[in-house]
mmCIF file of C-alpha atoms in Angstrom:
data_model
loop_
_atom_site.group_PDB
_atom_site.id
_atom_site.type_symbol
_atom_site.label_atom_id
_atom_site.label_comp_id
_atom_site.label_asym_id
_atom_site.label_seq_id
_atom_site.Cartn_x
_atom_site.Cartn_y
_atom_site.Cartn_z
ATOM 1 C CA MET A 301 -33.878 -11.482 14.271
ATOM 2 C CA GLN A 302 -32.806 -14.936 15.422
ATOM 3 C CA VAL A 303 -33.217 -16.277 11.894
ATOM 4 C CA ASP A 304 -30.870 -13.608 10.500
ATOM 5 C CA THR A 305 -28.203 -14.491 13.058
ATOM 6 C CA GLU A 306 -28.420 -18.175 12.213
ATOM 7 C CA ARG A 307 -28.115 -17.422 8.522
ATOM 8 C CA GLN A 308 -25.028 -15.343 9.145
ATOM 9 C CA ASN A 309 -23.483 -18.164 11.153
ATOM 10 C CA VAL A 310 -24.144 -20.596 8.316
ATOM 11 C CA SER A 311 -22.862 -18.175 5.648
ATOM 12 C CA PHE A 312 -19.748 -17.095 7.536
ATOM 13 C CA PRO A 313 -17.976 -19.617 9.794
ATOM 14 C CA ASN A 314 -16.539 -18.634 13.162
ATOM 15 C CA THR A 315 -12.980 -19.170 11.919
ATOM 16 C CA PHE A 316 -11.129 -19.473 8.638
ATOM 17 C CA VAL A 317 -8.056 -21.577 7.926
ATOM 18 C CA LEU A 318 -5.286 -19.676 6.119
ATOM 19 C CA VAL A 319 -3.245 -22.178 4.132
ATOM 20 C CA GLY A 320 -0.562 -19.603 3.312
ATOM 21 C CA PHE A 321 2.867 -21.227 3.279
ATOM 22 C CA SER A 322 1.868 -24.416 5.137
ATOM 23 C CA GLU A 323 2.639 -26.417 1.994
ATOM 24 C CA HIS A 324 6.297 -25.500 2.645
ATOM 25 C CA PRO A 325 6.701 -26.118 6.416
ATOM 26 C CA TRP A 326 10.496 -25.865 6.198
ATOM 27 C CA LEU A 327 10.041 -22.254 5.055
ATOM 28 C CA GLU A 328 7.878 -21.073 7.953
ATOM 29 C CA MET A 329 10.522 -20.387 10.609
ATOM 30 C CA PRO A 330 13.001 -18.598 8.287
ATOM 31 C CA LEU A 331 10.096 -16.609 6.863
ATOM 32 C CA PHE A 332 8.934 -15.735 10.384
ATOM 33 C CA GLY A 333 12.367 -14.284 11.175
ATOM 34 C CA VAL A 334 12.535 -12.295 7.938
ATOM 35 C CA LEU A 335 8.998 -10.956 8.352
ATOM 36 C CA LEU A 336 9.528 -9.993 11.984
ATOM 37 C CA VAL A 337 12.630 -7.953 11.099
ATOM 38 C CA SER A 338 10.917 -6.376 8.072
ATOM 39 C CA TYR A 339 7.839 -5.563 10.205
ATOM 40 C CA ILE A 340 9.957 -3.735 12.787
ATOM 41 C CA PHE A 341 11.876 -1.772 10.144
ATOM 42 C CA THR A 342 8.678 -0.986 8.217
ATOM 43 C CA MET A 343 7.108 0.508 11.331
ATOM 44 C CA ILE A 344 10.263 2.482 12.175
ATOM 45 C CA GLY A 345 10.930 3.655 8.602
ATOM 46 C CA ASN A 346 7.416 4.850 7.759
ATOM 47 C CA SER A 347 6.810 6.387 11.188
ATOM 48 C CA SER A 348 10.109 8.265 11.000
ATOM 49 C CA ILE A 349 9.226 9.768 7.598
ATOM 50 C CA ILE A 350 5.935 11.074 9.000
ATOM 51 C CA VAL A 351 7.642 12.522 12.092
ATOM 52 C CA LEU A 352 10.520 13.940 10.038
ATOM 53 C CA SER A 353 8.223 15.848 7.700
ATOM 54 C CA LEU A 354 6.332 17.270 10.684
ATOM 55 C CA VAL A 355 9.421 18.604 12.470
ATOM 56 C CA GLU A 356 11.464 19.721 9.438
ATOM 57 C CA PRO A 357 10.045 22.874 7.754
ATOM 58 C CA LYS A 358 11.939 22.131 4.527
ATOM 59 C CA LEU A 359 9.850 18.969 4.059
ATOM 60 C CA GLN A 360 6.497 20.700 4.563
ATOM 61 C CA ILE A 361 5.697 20.905 0.858
ATOM 62 C CA PRO A 362 3.091 19.020 -1.249
ATOM 63 C CA MET A 363 5.437 16.206 -2.336
ATOM 64 C CA TYR A 364 6.188 15.240 1.267
ATOM 65 C CA PHE A 365 2.572 15.735 2.313
ATOM 66 C CA PHE A 366 1.614 12.987 -0.131
ATOM 67 C CA LEU A 367 4.620 10.932 0.971
ATOM 68 C CA ASP A 368 3.265 11.141 4.539
ATOM 69 C CA ASN A 369 -0.027 9.736 3.292
ATOM 70 C CA LEU A 370 1.835 6.931 1.508
ATOM 71 C CA SER A 371 3.731 6.100 4.701
ATOM 72 C CA LEU A 372 0.486 6.100 6.683
ATOM 73 C CA LEU A 373 -1.065 3.732 4.139
ATOM 74 C CA ASP A 374 1.947 1.427 4.361
ATOM 75 C CA LEU A 375 1.651 1.395 8.158
ATOM 76 C CA CYS A 376 -2.057 0.539 7.963
ATOM 77 C CA ALA A 377 -1.536 -2.240 5.403
ATOM 78 C CA THR A 378 1.364 -3.722 7.374
ATOM 79 C CA CYS A 379 -0.547 -3.707 10.679
ATOM 80 C CA THR A 380 -3.538 -5.289 8.928
ATOM 81 C CA ILE A 381 -1.659 -8.290 7.526
ATOM 82 C CA VAL A 382 1.693 -8.974 9.177
ATOM 83 C CA PRO A 383 0.784 -9.562 12.878
ATOM 84 C CA GLN A 384 -1.689 -12.345 12.015
ATOM 85 C CA LEU A 385 0.767 -13.787 9.492
ATOM 86 C CA LEU A 386 3.495 -13.911 12.152
ATOM 87 C CA VAL A 387 1.132 -15.705 14.573
ATOM 88 C CA ASN A 388 0.248 -18.308 11.939
ATOM 89 C CA LEU A 389 3.871 -18.865 10.941
ATOM 90 C CA TRP A 390 4.967 -19.303 14.570
ATOM 91 C CA GLY A 391 2.303 -21.710 15.818
ATOM 92 C CA PRO A 392 0.657 -24.883 14.536
ATOM 93 C CA GLU A 393 -2.739 -23.201 14.213
ATOM 94 C CA LYS A 394 -3.317 -21.458 10.881
ATOM 95 C CA THR A 395 -6.706 -20.007 11.761
ATOM 96 C CA ILE A 396 -8.132 -16.508 11.873
ATOM 97 C CA ALA A 397 -11.329 -15.425 13.610
ATOM 98 C CA SER A 398 -14.219 -14.519 11.322
ATOM 99 C CA TRP A 399 -14.411 -10.905 12.563
ATOM 100 C CA SER A 400 -10.652 -10.508 12.050
ATOM 101 C CA CYS A 401 -10.900 -11.957 8.549
ATOM 102 C CA ILE A 402 -13.683 -9.526 7.639
ATOM 103 C CA ALA A 403 -11.651 -6.629 9.062
ATOM 104 C CA GLN A 404 -8.644 -7.686 6.977
ATOM 105 C CA ALA A 405 -10.775 -7.819 3.831
ATOM 106 C CA TYR A 406 -12.166 -4.316 4.415
ATOM 107 C CA LEU A 407 -8.889 -2.690 5.490
ATOM 108 C CA PHE A 408 -6.639 -4.270 2.864
ATOM 109 C CA HIS A 409 -9.023 -3.371 0.051
ATOM 110 C CA TRP A 410 -9.267 0.171 1.411
ATOM 111 C CA THR A 411 -5.526 0.732 1.713
ATOM 112 C CA SER A 412 -4.626 -0.895 -1.623
ATOM 113 C CA CYS A 413 -7.254 1.082 -3.582
ATOM 114 C CA THR A 414 -6.292 4.309 -1.811
ATOM 115 C CA GLU A 415 -2.634 3.728 -2.653
ATOM 116 C CA CYS A 416 -3.481 3.277 -6.346
ATOM 117 C CA VAL A 417 -5.098 6.713 -6.476
ATOM 118 C CA LEU A 418 -2.443 8.306 -4.260
ATOM 119 C CA LEU A 419 0.377 7.180 -6.567
ATOM 120 C CA ALA A 420 -1.480 8.788 -9.472
ATOM 121 C CA VAL A 421 -1.873 12.020 -7.481
ATOM 122 C CA MET A 422 1.845 11.978 -6.643
ATOM 123 C CA ALA A 423 2.634 11.626 -10.366
ATOM 124 C CA PHE A 424 0.349 14.597 -11.088
ATOM 125 C CA ASP A 425 2.193 16.591 -8.416
ATOM 126 C CA ARG A 426 5.528 15.862 -10.143
ATOM 127 C CA TYR A 427 3.976 16.819 -13.512
ATOM 128 C CA VAL A 428 2.873 20.215 -12.178
ATOM 129 C CA ALA A 429 6.241 20.805 -10.474
ATOM 130 C CA ILE A 430 8.262 20.117 -13.635
ATOM 131 C CA CYS A 431 5.941 21.157 -16.457
ATOM 132 C CA CYS A 432 4.277 24.160 -14.760
ATOM 133 C CA PRO A 433 6.869 25.355 -12.211
ATOM 134 C CA LEU A 434 5.678 28.986 -12.166
ATOM 135 C CA ARG A 435 2.111 27.919 -11.318
ATOM 136 C CA TYR A 436 3.058 25.111 -8.938
ATOM 137 C CA VAL A 437 2.399 27.033 -5.726
ATOM 138 C CA LEU A 438 -0.895 28.340 -7.121
ATOM 139 C CA ILE A 439 -2.131 24.896 -8.229
ATOM 140 C CA MET A 440 -0.777 22.708 -5.413
ATOM 141 C CA HIS A 441 -1.740 24.917 -2.493
ATOM 142 C CA LEU A 442 -2.545 23.488 0.945
ATOM 143 C CA TRP A 443 -6.277 22.980 0.494
ATOM 144 C CA ALA A 444 -5.820 21.476 -2.955
ATOM 145 C CA CYS A 445 -3.452 18.903 -1.423
ATOM 146 C CA VAL A 446 -5.878 18.184 1.429
ATOM 147 C CA TRP A 447 -8.728 17.791 -1.062
ATOM 148 C CA LEU A 448 -6.707 15.418 -3.273
ATOM 149 C CA ALA A 449 -5.666 13.320 -0.266
ATOM 150 C CA THR A 450 -9.291 13.190 0.904
ATOM 151 C CA VAL A 451 -10.381 11.978 -2.532
ATOM 152 C CA CYS A 452 -7.755 9.217 -2.382
ATOM 153 C CA TRP A 453 -8.864 7.941 1.030
ATOM 154 C CA ALA A 454 -12.594 8.380 0.380
ATOM 155 C CA SER A 455 -12.567 6.636 -3.017
ATOM 156 C CA GLY A 456 -10.628 3.697 -1.589
ATOM 157 C CA LEU A 457 -13.028 3.462 1.357
ATOM 158 C CA ALA A 458 -16.091 3.607 -0.904
ATOM 159 C CA ASN A 459 -14.803 0.802 -3.118
ATOM 160 C CA SER A 460 -13.836 -1.271 -0.073
ATOM 161 C CA LEU A 461 -17.294 -0.885 1.464
ATOM 162 C CA VAL A 462 -18.939 -1.990 -1.773
ATOM 163 C CA GLN A 463 -16.687 -4.974 -2.555
ATOM 164 C CA ALA A 464 -16.276 -6.366 0.969
ATOM 165 C CA THR A 465 -19.946 -5.857 1.891
ATOM 166 C CA LEU A 466 -21.096 -7.698 -1.237
ATOM 167 C CA THR A 467 -18.787 -10.542 -0.227
ATOM 168 C CA LEU A 468 -20.453 -10.794 3.199
ATOM 169 C CA TYR A 469 -23.786 -11.552 1.528
ATOM 170 C CA LEU A 470 -22.401 -14.645 -0.220
ATOM 171 C CA THR A 471 -23.282 -18.099 1.019
ATOM 172 C CA LEU A 472 -19.987 -19.872 1.595
ATOM 173 C CA CYS A 473 -19.422 -23.592 1.223
ATOM 174 C CA SER A 474 -18.792 -25.727 4.300
ATOM 175 C CA LYS A 475 -15.092 -25.561 3.436
ATOM 176 C CA ASN A 476 -13.597 -22.576 5.274
ATOM 177 C CA THR A 477 -10.024 -22.910 3.991
ATOM 178 C CA LEU A 478 -8.505 -19.906 2.217
ATOM 179 C CA ASP A 479 -5.627 -20.623 -0.129
ATOM 180 C CA HIS A 480 -3.890 -17.450 1.010
ATOM 181 C CA PHE A 481 -1.977 -16.029 3.972
ATOM 182 C CA PHE A 482 -4.547 -13.292 4.647
ATOM 183 C CA CYS A 483 -8.196 -12.550 3.912
ATOM 184 C CA GLU A 484 -8.872 -10.581 0.770
ATOM 185 C CA VAL A 485 -12.058 -10.213 -1.228
ATOM 186 C CA PRO A 486 -11.139 -12.369 -4.302
ATOM 187 C CA ALA A 487 -10.007 -15.241 -2.042
ATOM 188 C CA LEU A 488 -13.279 -15.120 -0.075
ATOM 189 C CA ILE A 489 -15.348 -15.058 -3.259
ATOM 190 C CA LYS A 490 -13.710 -18.343 -4.323
ATOM 191 C CA LEU A 491 -15.297 -20.043 -1.282
ATOM 192 C CA ALA A 492 -18.838 -19.119 -2.351
ATOM 193 C CA CYS A 493 -21.454 -21.704 -3.251
ATOM 194 C CA SER A 494 -23.930 -19.055 -4.397
ATOM 195 C CA ASP A 495 -23.837 -17.106 -7.654
ATOM 196 C CA THR A 496 -20.901 -14.649 -7.714
ATOM 197 C CA THR A 497 -21.755 -12.831 -10.943
ATOM 198 C CA THR A 498 -22.584 -9.603 -9.093
ATOM 199 C CA ASN A 499 -19.340 -9.786 -7.117
ATOM 200 C CA ASP A 500 -17.221 -10.510 -10.190
ATOM 201 C CA LEU A 501 -18.852 -7.668 -12.110
ATOM 202 C CA SER A 502 -18.402 -5.300 -9.179
ATOM 203 C CA LEU A 503 -14.699 -6.205 -8.896
ATOM 204 C CA ALA A 504 -14.226 -5.693 -12.642
ATOM 205 C CA LEU A 505 -15.918 -2.281 -12.544
ATOM 206 C CA GLY A 506 -13.969 -1.307 -9.430
ATOM 207 C CA ALA A 507 -10.719 -2.244 -11.140
ATOM 208 C CA ILE A 508 -11.295 0.378 -13.866
ATOM 209 C CA PRO A 509 -10.516 3.507 -11.797
ATOM 210 C CA PHE A 510 -7.957 1.867 -9.509
ATOM 211 C CA GLY A 511 -6.237 -0.725 -11.705
ATOM 212 C CA ILE A 512 -6.468 0.987 -15.104
ATOM 213 C CA VAL A 513 -7.083 4.753 -14.803
ATOM 214 C CA SER A 514 -4.549 5.245 -11.991
ATOM 215 C CA PRO A 515 -1.599 3.538 -13.771
ATOM 216 C CA LEU A 516 -2.562 5.324 -17.007
ATOM 217 C CA THR A 517 -2.537 8.660 -15.152
ATOM 218 C CA VAL A 518 0.974 7.876 -13.901
ATOM 219 C CA LEU A 519 2.090 6.877 -17.396
ATOM 220 C CA ILE A 520 0.627 9.969 -19.088
ATOM 221 C CA SER A 521 2.079 12.259 -16.407
ATOM 222 C CA TYR A 522 5.556 10.864 -16.963
ATOM 223 C CA VAL A 523 5.250 11.092 -20.743
ATOM 224 C CA PHE A 524 4.655 14.838 -20.363
ATOM 225 C CA ILE A 525 7.425 15.046 -17.748
ATOM 226 C CA ALA A 526 9.874 13.293 -20.105
ATOM 227 C CA ARG A 527 8.995 15.703 -22.923
ATOM 228 C CA ALA A 528 9.500 18.707 -20.633
ATOM 229 C CA VAL A 529 12.803 17.368 -19.281
ATOM 230 C CA LEU A 530 14.208 16.699 -22.762
ATOM 231 C CA LYS A 531 13.547 20.333 -23.676
ATOM 232 C CA LEU A 532 15.655 21.637 -20.777
ATOM 233 C CA PRO A 533 18.849 23.272 -22.101
ATOM 234 C CA SER A 534 21.294 22.050 -19.444
ATOM 235 C CA ALA A 535 22.269 18.512 -18.496
ATOM 236 C CA GLU A 536 22.315 19.561 -14.839
ATOM 237 C CA GLY A 537 18.712 20.755 -15.086
ATOM 238 C CA ARG A 538 17.644 17.477 -16.697
ATOM 239 C CA ARG A 539 19.446 15.449 -14.029
ATOM 240 C CA LYS A 540 17.868 17.443 -11.204
ATOM 241 C CA ALA A 541 14.370 17.171 -12.698
ATOM 242 C CA LEU A 542 14.652 13.428 -13.203
ATOM 243 C CA GLY A 543 16.109 13.020 -9.703
ATOM 244 C CA THR A 544 12.832 14.200 -8.176
ATOM 245 C CA CYS A 545 10.928 11.518 -10.110
ATOM 246 C CA THR A 546 13.056 8.366 -9.864
ATOM 247 C CA SER A 547 11.986 7.559 -6.289
ATOM 248 C CA HIS A 548 8.313 7.780 -7.213
ATOM 249 C CA LEU A 549 8.829 5.705 -10.377
ATOM 250 C CA LEU A 550 10.508 2.946 -8.363
ATOM 251 C CA VAL A 551 7.665 2.902 -5.836
ATOM 252 C CA VAL A 552 5.043 2.825 -8.626
ATOM 253 C CA SER A 553 6.847 -0.058 -10.369
ATOM 254 C CA MET A 554 7.080 -2.086 -7.153
ATOM 255 C CA PHE A 555 3.402 -1.540 -6.352
ATOM 256 C CA PHE A 556 1.664 -1.896 -9.715
ATOM 257 C CA GLY A 557 4.074 -4.429 -11.278
ATOM 258 C CA PRO A 558 3.628 -7.434 -8.937
ATOM 259 C CA GLY A 559 -0.014 -6.529 -8.259
ATOM 260 C CA VAL A 560 -1.062 -6.445 -11.909
ATOM 261 C CA TYR A 561 0.941 -9.597 -12.705
ATOM 262 C CA LYS A 562 -0.639 -11.489 -9.777
ATOM 263 C CA TYR A 563 -4.227 -10.681 -10.695
ATOM 264 C CA LEU A 564 -3.766 -11.211 -14.448
ATOM 265 C CA GLN A 565 -2.018 -14.585 -14.268
ATOM 266 C CA PRO A 566 -4.175 -17.706 -14.703
ATOM 267 C CA PRO A 567 -5.289 -19.583 -11.566
ATOM 268 C CA GLY A 568 -3.404 -22.641 -10.332
ATOM 269 C CA ASN A 569 0.040 -21.153 -9.711
ATOM 270 C CA GLY A 570 -0.467 -20.867 -5.941
ATOM 271 C CA THR A 571 3.131 -20.637 -4.724
ATOM 272 C CA GLN A 572 4.142 -17.905 -7.161
ATOM 273 C CA SER A 573 0.959 -15.979 -6.350
ATOM 274 C CA GLU A 574 1.693 -16.177 -2.613
ATOM 275 C CA PHE A 575 5.196 -14.787 -3.003
ATOM 276 C CA LEU A 576 3.990 -11.983 -5.270
ATOM 277 C CA SER A 577 1.384 -11.066 -2.658
ATOM 278 C CA LEU A 578 4.056 -11.221 0.020
ATOM 279 C CA PHE A 579 6.235 -8.815 -1.960
ATOM 280 C CA TYR A 580 3.685 -6.066 -2.549
ATOM 281 C CA CYS A 581 1.933 -6.490 0.822
ATOM 282 C CA VAL A 582 4.986 -6.814 3.082
ATOM 283 C CA PHE A 583 8.223 -5.820 1.375
ATOM 284 C CA THR A 584 7.005 -2.835 -0.662
ATOM 285 C CA PRO A 585 6.034 -0.923 2.546
ATOM 286 C CA LEU A 586 9.524 -1.732 3.861
ATOM 287 C CA LEU A 587 11.311 -0.503 0.735
ATOM 288 C CA ASN A 588 9.295 2.695 0.200
ATOM 289 C CA PRO A 589 10.899 4.711 3.051
ATOM 290 C CA LEU A 590 14.336 3.344 2.133
ATOM 291 C CA ILE A 591 13.931 4.479 -1.477
ATOM 292 C CA TYR A 592 12.782 7.969 -0.516
ATOM 293 C CA THR A 593 15.502 8.271 2.131
ATOM 294 C CA LEU A 594 18.426 6.997 0.071
ATOM 295 C CA ARG A 595 17.535 8.729 -3.191
ATOM 296 C CA ASN A 596 16.219 12.045 -1.864
ATOM 297 C CA LYS A 597 18.642 14.815 -0.969
ATOM 298 C CA ASP A 598 16.150 16.771 1.166
ATOM 299 C CA VAL A 599 15.264 13.743 3.283
ATOM 300 C CA LYS A 600 18.926 12.834 3.782
ATOM 301 C CA GLU A 601 19.760 16.390 4.841
ATOM 302 C CA ALA A 602 16.808 16.438 7.244
ATOM 303 C CA TRP A 603 17.995 13.158 8.765
ATOM 304 C CA LYS A 604 21.520 14.557 9.211
ATOM 305 C CA LYS A 605 20.073 17.673 10.852
ATOM 306 C CA VAL A 606 17.959 15.640 13.294
ATOM 307 C CA LEU A 607 20.823 13.268 14.133
ATOM 308 C CA ALA A 608 23.223 16.201 14.613
ATOM 309 C CA SER A 609 20.803 17.932 16.990
ATOM 310 C CA GLN A 610 20.382 14.662 18.909
ATOM 311 C CA GLY A 611 24.163 14.320 19.151
ATOM 312 C CA GLN A 612 24.531 17.881 20.440
ATOM 313 C CA GLY A 613 21.793 17.271 23.012
ATOM 314 C CA THR A 614 23.531 14.118 24.227
ATOM 315 C CA SER A 615 26.878 15.882 24.547
ATOM 316 C CA LEU A 616 25.327 18.755 26.507
ATOM 317 C CA LYS A 617 23.722 16.287 28.922
ATOM 318 C CA GLY A 618 27.124 14.604 29.352
ATOM 319 C CA ARG A 619 28.615 17.913 30.468
#
């Protein structure tokens, strides 16, 4: 048992150094301020969407059920990455404890893979709503939604357990410096001295359902949606149908676009890669609730209703 512990200590150091944005020290304090504000608004925005859909009966439909799951994912991803990033930007130390690094690797892989599948499920929901409106309630009933959400979370967790656990078995070099601002599986694999063929193959196979099938599902769903919308006789009907999809399309573009570009670009462009990661890890969770709030009539009306009731309650207390 003692031998196993010693091997683990050799394979995984007690701390890792996160290089992050330390190559641009002049950027750290402004970035700290921006990230702190975005972190606060991300927590408020996503939490408020979850609470709003729970208290407003009009929002208790499948589309907002999946939006709640998206907000919960954004909260988890933000809490996994941003607090440690803020600590490293504020102080001279750019380290992270080994256990915290491993937790980041597991949680980030889980949330990112789950979000890939969830965005595909949300596209399928829009396809059923627009292309099969008479059967929508029958197809997207409560237990079907719960089952689809469970599949999203479970598939992301399964892939995370496989990829991150395989990474833990690697023998790392004496260098414990990650050229990143948080711990993720591909960055940890780059530190390995042992053979990483199994890890690379596992990542490639794992990318098929999450990085290829999920975006293709979104694309195919919207091809059918576009065909159905173009067949609608009235311009008002087409506008209303497309209005329910634009928010989701924006969120999909912001998530898959930078992510796919980052992982497909050749190695060596560290600064650009860091800012792309920063966008889809930090700013996408901030923008998601804003997009759904500003572009969605039901959400805006629910907000007005809640604010009006709060105003009436305040005035009654004043009397």
